């Protein structure tokens, strides 16, 4: 059977500083989506990476006394290391200083140039190096960058321009014909801005002003504007030119997850560039709000401690779980250590973890009775079976609709249901009173439901669910599509006789 492809991307981050809670938010959610899609038998390509050219990186490297290339090499390694600690399962980590990316950028810019969409002019305006973008006087707040509230630089220089204004009607038509493309929450805002003020954009700088970038293929004296270079990572990342087979299999992206700060680049400039280069457009750009601490957007300079701090303090799974449980495509969310602690204690340690410990303890104690049960004596509890099947049947739709948080809540409802079932049936009393038939039924359904929960939660908390699968007698985690019909998965002879603690209480 040919599996459906699913190409998902995160922004590529500026590596001037290590990743933080904000960048982890996008990356963990993208990872969870990628893992769900994989578990549902999609052929997934998951791309992330680092955005290594531009003024910001150049200045940071100089400030710290580094050769720029050595600096980005070192910083990219920090990203990779942190993502590996967070169990991010990317298919490729792309760096914009890689040769094949640079070749792709030149190739695409050449196409845009040949389409007649690029011309030479003079740029005059304001630039925020932290944003790596231009602002008009109208955009500024008290003459400061509206995002960073820091001074902008007045620039005047020769530059190449992309005729973005020529794409106004094409973009509007595209949005109309592809209602899924724009994120719901920002749709009207983007459309009215496109109608009002679509200006051509500067896409290069003279080399004598900034040499850290990719030279334009039609004028070696200019380097590409960092955003034009960066957006094309989504093209080079799956092997444009270098690996035609891979590229034609995965292109175009199915889901591009971003923060709301970079909407304009992804919903306006990016599709216009692709139209100009004659490439198919992405299916969906999905944006989320910011993570805040004390009401302020988390960034490398403000608010949060290092990711290592959080990972070491809480553990990978707990941090991943909390980030996903907080996820919202609609509003900003506050990251709060106290809430993290109480939420994960209530849901993971006290409910799921506690249930697992009790169920395994009881299993170990009455192991001999359970191991010798004949398969045909096992009776399915319809209520649990239906609850599990309902979640499985809806999982793909939830993911498609970016309802990751809601999907986890649905799964947790099954966990709560299972916990209640166990408490109501009191299997420890059944065993003690030698009501073995009923005892076996309760234990069988408990463990059978547990295997399903393990598969359903694996994409979010892979470390603990991997262990749970092992305790349940599986060598490796089962994908959702690898689960057999409810009632056919558990083999009492393979379950381990232990008393596992899955989550330490915080
Ligand atoms: O913009 N809350 O890189 P960047 C939520 N290189 N998400 C946050 C966040 C927060 N407080 N802080 C950061 C760039 N993010 C460009 C992108 S793509 C072709 C080039 C996440 O390092 C969020 O996804 O500034 C946001 O869009 C991204 O990091 C910005 O990362």
JSON list of C-alpha atoms in Angstrom, two decimals, residues 243-353:
[
{"chain": "A", "resi": 243, "resn": "UNK", "atom": "CA", "xyz": [17.45, 14.69, -4.94]},
{"chain": "A", "resi": 244, "resn": "UNK", "atom": "CA", "xyz": [14.64, 15.04, -7.47]},
{"chain": "A", "resi": 245, "resn": "UNK", "atom": "CA", "xyz": [12.94, 11.86, -6.31]},
{"chain": "A", "resi": 246, "resn": "UNK", "atom": "CA", "xyz": [12.64, 13.02, -2.73]},
{"chain": "A", "resi": 247, "resn": "UNK", "atom": "CA", "xyz": [11.63, 16.51, -3.77]},
{"chain": "A", "resi": 248, "resn": "UNK", "atom": "CA", "xyz": [8.84, 15.44, -6.08]},
{"chain": "A", "resi": 249, "resn": "UNK", "atom": "CA", "xyz": [7.58, 13.02, -3.47]},
{"chain": "A", "resi": 250, "resn": "UNK", "atom": "CA", "xyz": [7.26, 15.55, -0.62]},
{"chain": "A", "resi": 251, "resn": "UNK", "atom": "CA", "xyz": [6.70, 18.92, -2.28]},
{"chain": "A", "resi": 252, "resn": "UNK", "atom": "CA", "xyz": [4.59, 20.97, -1.46]},
{"chain": "A", "resi": 253, "resn": "UNK", "atom": "CA", "xyz": [4.54, 21.29, 2.35]},
{"chain": "A", "resi": 254, "resn": "UNK", "atom": "CA", "xyz": [1.36, 20.01, 4.00]},
{"chain": "A", "resi": 255, "resn": "UNK", "atom": "CA", "xyz": [1.79, 21.99, 7.19]},
{"chain": "A", "resi": 256, "resn": "UNK", "atom": "CA", "xyz": [4.10, 24.87, 7.98]},
{"chain": "A", "resi": 257, "resn": "UNK", "atom": "CA", "xyz": [4.01, 25.71, 11.65]},
{"chain": "A", "resi": 258, "resn": "UNK", "atom": "CA", "xyz": [5.15, 29.20, 12.66]},
{"chain": "A", "resi": 259, "resn": "UNK", "atom": "CA", "xyz": [4.73, 31.82, 15.37]},
{"chain": "A", "resi": 260, "resn": "UNK", "atom": "CA", "xyz": [2.46, 34.79, 14.66]},
{"chain": "A", "resi": 261, "resn": "UNK", "atom": "CA", "xyz": [5.51, 37.09, 14.47]},
{"chain": "A", "resi": 262, "resn": "UNK", "atom": "CA", "xyz": [6.49, 35.81, 11.03]},
{"chain": "A", "resi": 263, "resn": "UNK", "atom": "CA", "xyz": [3.07, 35.59, 9.39]},
{"chain": "A", "resi": 264, "resn": "UNK", "atom": "CA", "xyz": [3.66, 38.21, 6.70]},
{"chain": "A", "resi": 265, "resn": "UNK", "atom": "CA", "xyz": [6.76, 36.46, 5.41]},
{"chain": "A", "resi": 266, "resn": "UNK", "atom": "CA", "xyz": [5.04, 33.08, 5.26]},
{"chain": "A", "resi": 267, "resn": "UNK", "atom": "CA", "xyz": [1.60, 34.01, 4.03]},
{"chain": "A", "resi": 268, "resn": "UNK", "atom": "CA", "xyz": [2.45, 36.80, 1.57]},
{"chain": "A", "resi": 269, "resn": "UNK", "atom": "CA", "xyz": [6.11, 36.96, 0.51]},
{"chain": "A", "resi": 270, "resn": "UNK", "atom": "CA", "xyz": [6.64, 33.20, 0.50]},
{"chain": "A", "resi": 271, "resn": "UNK", "atom": "CA", "xyz": [3.71, 32.21, -1.75]},
{"chain": "A", "resi": 272, "resn": "UNK", "atom": "CA", "xyz": [4.49, 35.10, -4.12]},
{"chain": "A", "resi": 273, "resn": "UNK", "atom": "CA", "xyz": [8.10, 33.91, -4.42]},
{"chain": "A", "resi": 274, "resn": "UNK", "atom": "CA", "xyz": [6.93, 30.40, -5.21]},
{"chain": "A", "resi": 275, "resn": "UNK", "atom": "CA", "xyz": [4.51, 31.70, -7.84]},
{"chain": "A", "resi": 276, "resn": "UNK", "atom": "CA", "xyz": [7.33, 33.64, -9.41]},
{"chain": "A", "resi": 277, "resn": "UNK", "atom": "CA", "xyz": [9.61, 30.57, -9.44]},
{"chain": "A", "resi": 278, "resn": "UNK", "atom": "CA", "xyz": [6.83, 28.37, -10.83]},
{"chain": "A", "resi": 279, "resn": "UNK", "atom": "CA", "xyz": [6.59, 26.01, -7.83]},
{"chain": "A", "resi": 280, "resn": "UNK", "atom": "CA", "xyz": [3.43, 24.65, -6.21]},
{"chain": "A", "resi": 281, "resn": "UNK", "atom": "CA", "xyz": [2.27, 26.42, -3.09]},
{"chain": "A", "resi": 282, "resn": "UNK", "atom": "CA", "xyz": [2.11, 24.99, 0.46]},
{"chain": "A", "resi": 283, "resn": "UNK", "atom": "CA", "xyz": [-1.23, 23.63, 1.59]},
{"chain": "A", "resi": 284, "resn": "UNK", "atom": "CA", "xyz": [-1.36, 25.32, 4.97]},
{"chain": "A", "resi": 285, "resn": "UNK", "atom": "CA", "xyz": [0.45, 27.87, 7.07]},
{"chain": "A", "resi": 286, "resn": "UNK", "atom": "CA", "xyz": [-0.46, 27.39, 10.70]},
{"chain": "A", "resi": 287, "resn": "UNK", "atom": "CA", "xyz": [0.44, 29.98, 13.29]},
{"chain": "A", "resi": 288, "resn": "UNK", "atom": "CA", "xyz": [0.35, 30.02, 17.05]},
{"chain": "A", "resi": 289, "resn": "UNK", "atom": "CA", "xyz": [0.54, 32.80, 19.62]},
{"chain": "A", "resi": 290, "resn": "UNK", "atom": "CA", "xyz": [3.45, 33.52, 21.91]},
{"chain": "A", "resi": 291, "resn": "UNK", "atom": "CA", "xyz": [4.57, 31.86, 25.09]},
{"chain": "A", "resi": 292, "resn": "UNK", "atom": "CA", "xyz": [4.86, 34.53, 27.73]},
{"chain": "A", "resi": 293, "resn": "UNK", "atom": "CA", "xyz": [6.43, 34.61, 31.17]},
{"chain": "A", "resi": 294, "resn": "UNK", "atom": "CA", "xyz": [5.06, 37.25, 33.45]},
{"chain": "A", "resi": 295, "resn": "UNK", "atom": "CA", "xyz": [3.07, 38.53, 30.47]},
{"chain": "A", "resi": 296, "resn": "UNK", "atom": "CA", "xyz": [6.15, 39.16, 28.32]},
{"chain": "A", "resi": 297, "resn": "UNK", "atom": "CA", "xyz": [7.00, 37.23, 25.16]},
{"chain": "A", "resi": 298, "resn": "UNK", "atom": "CA", "xyz": [9.74, 34.75, 25.92]},
{"chain": "A", "resi": 299, "resn": "UNK", "atom": "CA", "xyz": [12.85, 35.34, 23.87]},
{"chain": "A", "resi": 300, "resn": "UNK", "atom": "CA", "xyz": [16.50, 34.51, 24.23]},
{"chain": "A", "resi": 301, "resn": "UNK", "atom": "CA", "xyz": [17.11, 37.83, 25.91]},
{"chain": "A", "resi": 302, "resn": "UNK", "atom": "CA", "xyz": [13.97, 38.03, 28.02]},
{"chain": "A", "resi": 303, "resn": "UNK", "atom": "CA", "xyz": [12.22, 35.96, 30.61]},
{"chain": "A", "resi": 304, "resn": "UNK", "atom": "CA", "xyz": [13.02, 32.32, 30.40]},
{"chain": "A", "resi": 305, "resn": "UNK", "atom": "CA", "xyz": [15.79, 30.20, 31.79]},
{"chain": "A", "resi": 306, "resn": "UNK", "atom": "CA", "xyz": [17.65, 27.82, 29.51]},
{"chain": "A", "resi": 307, "resn": "UNK", "atom": "CA", "xyz": [15.93, 24.77, 28.11]},
{"chain": "A", "resi": 308, "resn": "UNK", "atom": "CA", "xyz": [18.54, 22.61, 29.82]},
{"chain": "A", "resi": 309, "resn": "UNK", "atom": "CA", "xyz": [17.37, 24.00, 33.11]},
{"chain": "A", "resi": 310, "resn": "UNK", "atom": "CA", "xyz": [13.77, 22.98, 32.45]},
{"chain": "A", "resi": 311, "resn": "UNK", "atom": "CA", "xyz": [14.67, 19.61, 30.97]},
{"chain": "A", "resi": 312, "resn": "UNK", "atom": "CA", "xyz": [16.93, 18.76, 33.91]},
{"chain": "A", "resi": 313, "resn": "UNK", "atom": "CA", "xyz": [14.44, 20.00, 36.45]},
{"chain": "A", "resi": 314, "resn": "UNK", "atom": "CA", "xyz": [11.24, 18.42, 35.10]},
{"chain": "A", "resi": 315, "resn": "UNK", "atom": "CA", "xyz": [12.30, 15.77, 32.63]},
{"chain": "A", "resi": 316, "resn": "UNK", "atom": "CA", "xyz": [11.76, 15.64, 28.88]},
{"chain": "A", "resi": 317, "resn": "UNK", "atom": "CA", "xyz": [8.32, 14.09, 28.80]},
{"chain": "A", "resi": 318, "resn": "UNK", "atom": "CA", "xyz": [6.85, 16.40, 31.38]},
{"chain": "A", "resi": 319, "resn": "UNK", "atom": "CA", "xyz": [8.11, 19.48, 29.59]},
{"chain": "A", "resi": 320, "resn": "UNK", "atom": "CA", "xyz": [6.85, 18.18, 26.23]},
{"chain": "A", "resi": 321, "resn": "UNK", "atom": "CA", "xyz": [3.48, 17.33, 27.74]},
{"chain": "A", "resi": 322, "resn": "UNK", "atom": "CA", "xyz": [3.05, 20.74, 29.29]},
{"chain": "A", "resi": 323, "resn": "UNK", "atom": "CA", "xyz": [3.99, 22.60, 26.10]},
{"chain": "A", "resi": 324, "resn": "UNK", "atom": "CA", "xyz": [1.46, 20.61, 24.10]},
{"chain": "A", "resi": 325, "resn": "UNK", "atom": "CA", "xyz": [-1.25, 20.89, 26.75]},
{"chain": "A", "resi": 326, "resn": "UNK", "atom": "CA", "xyz": [-0.86, 24.67, 26.59]},
{"chain": "A", "resi": 327, "resn": "UNK", "atom": "CA", "xyz": [-0.83, 24.91, 22.81]},
{"chain": "A", "resi": 328, "resn": "UNK", "atom": "CA", "xyz": [-3.10, 27.48, 21.19]},
{"chain": "A", "resi": 329, "resn": "UNK", "atom": "CA", "xyz": [-3.38, 28.68, 17.60]},
{"chain": "A", "resi": 330, "resn": "UNK", "atom": "CA", "xyz": [-5.51, 31.56, 18.85]},
{"chain": "A", "resi": 331, "resn": "UNK", "atom": "CA", "xyz": [-3.95, 33.26, 21.82]},
{"chain": "A", "resi": 332, "resn": "UNK", "atom": "CA", "xyz": [-0.76, 33.84, 23.77]},
{"chain": "A", "resi": 333, "resn": "UNK", "atom": "CA", "xyz": [-0.21, 31.46, 26.66]},
{"chain": "A", "resi": 334, "resn": "UNK", "atom": "CA", "xyz": [1.60, 31.98, 29.93]},
{"chain": "A", "resi": 335, "resn": "UNK", "atom": "CA", "xyz": [4.32, 29.50, 30.88]},
{"chain": "A", "resi": 336, "resn": "UNK", "atom": "CA", "xyz": [4.06, 28.96, 34.57]},
{"chain": "A", "resi": 337, "resn": "UNK", "atom": "CA", "xyz": [6.21, 26.54, 36.55]},
{"chain": "A", "resi": 338, "resn": "UNK", "atom": "CA", "xyz": [3.62, 26.23, 39.29]},
{"chain": "A", "resi": 339, "resn": "UNK", "atom": "CA", "xyz": [0.95, 25.27, 36.77]},
{"chain": "A", "resi": 340, "resn": "UNK", "atom": "CA", "xyz": [3.35, 22.90, 35.03]},
{"chain": "A", "resi": 341, "resn": "UNK", "atom": "CA", "xyz": [3.88, 21.16, 38.33]},
{"chain": "A", "resi": 342, "resn": "UNK", "atom": "CA", "xyz": [0.22, 20.93, 39.32]},
{"chain": "A", "resi": 343, "resn": "UNK", "atom": "CA", "xyz": [-1.01, 19.97, 35.85]},
{"chain": "A", "resi": 344, "resn": "UNK", "atom": "CA", "xyz": [1.52, 17.22, 35.27]},
{"chain": "A", "resi": 345, "resn": "UNK", "atom": "CA", "xyz": [1.20, 15.94, 38.83]},
{"chain": "A", "resi": 346, "resn": "UNK", "atom": "CA", "xyz": [-2.57, 15.68, 38.44]},
{"chain": "A", "resi": 347, "resn": "UNK", "atom": "CA", "xyz": [-2.61, 14.18, 34.98]},
{"chain": "A", "resi": 348, "resn": "UNK", "atom": "CA", "xyz": [0.61, 12.23, 34.63]},
{"chain": "A", "resi": 349, "resn": "UNK", "atom": "CA", "xyz": [1.88, 11.30, 38.10]},
{"chain": "A", "resi": 350, "resn": "UNK", "atom": "CA", "xyz": [-1.38, 10.95, 40.03]},
{"chain": "A", "resi": 351, "resn": "UNK", "atom": "CA", "xyz": [-3.57, 9.54, 37.30]},
{"chain": "A", "resi": 352, "resn": "UNK", "atom": "CA", "xyz": [-1.68, 7.71, 34.57]},
{"chain": "A", "resi": 353, "resn": "UNK", "atom": "CA", "xyz": [1.47, 6.95, 36.56]}
]
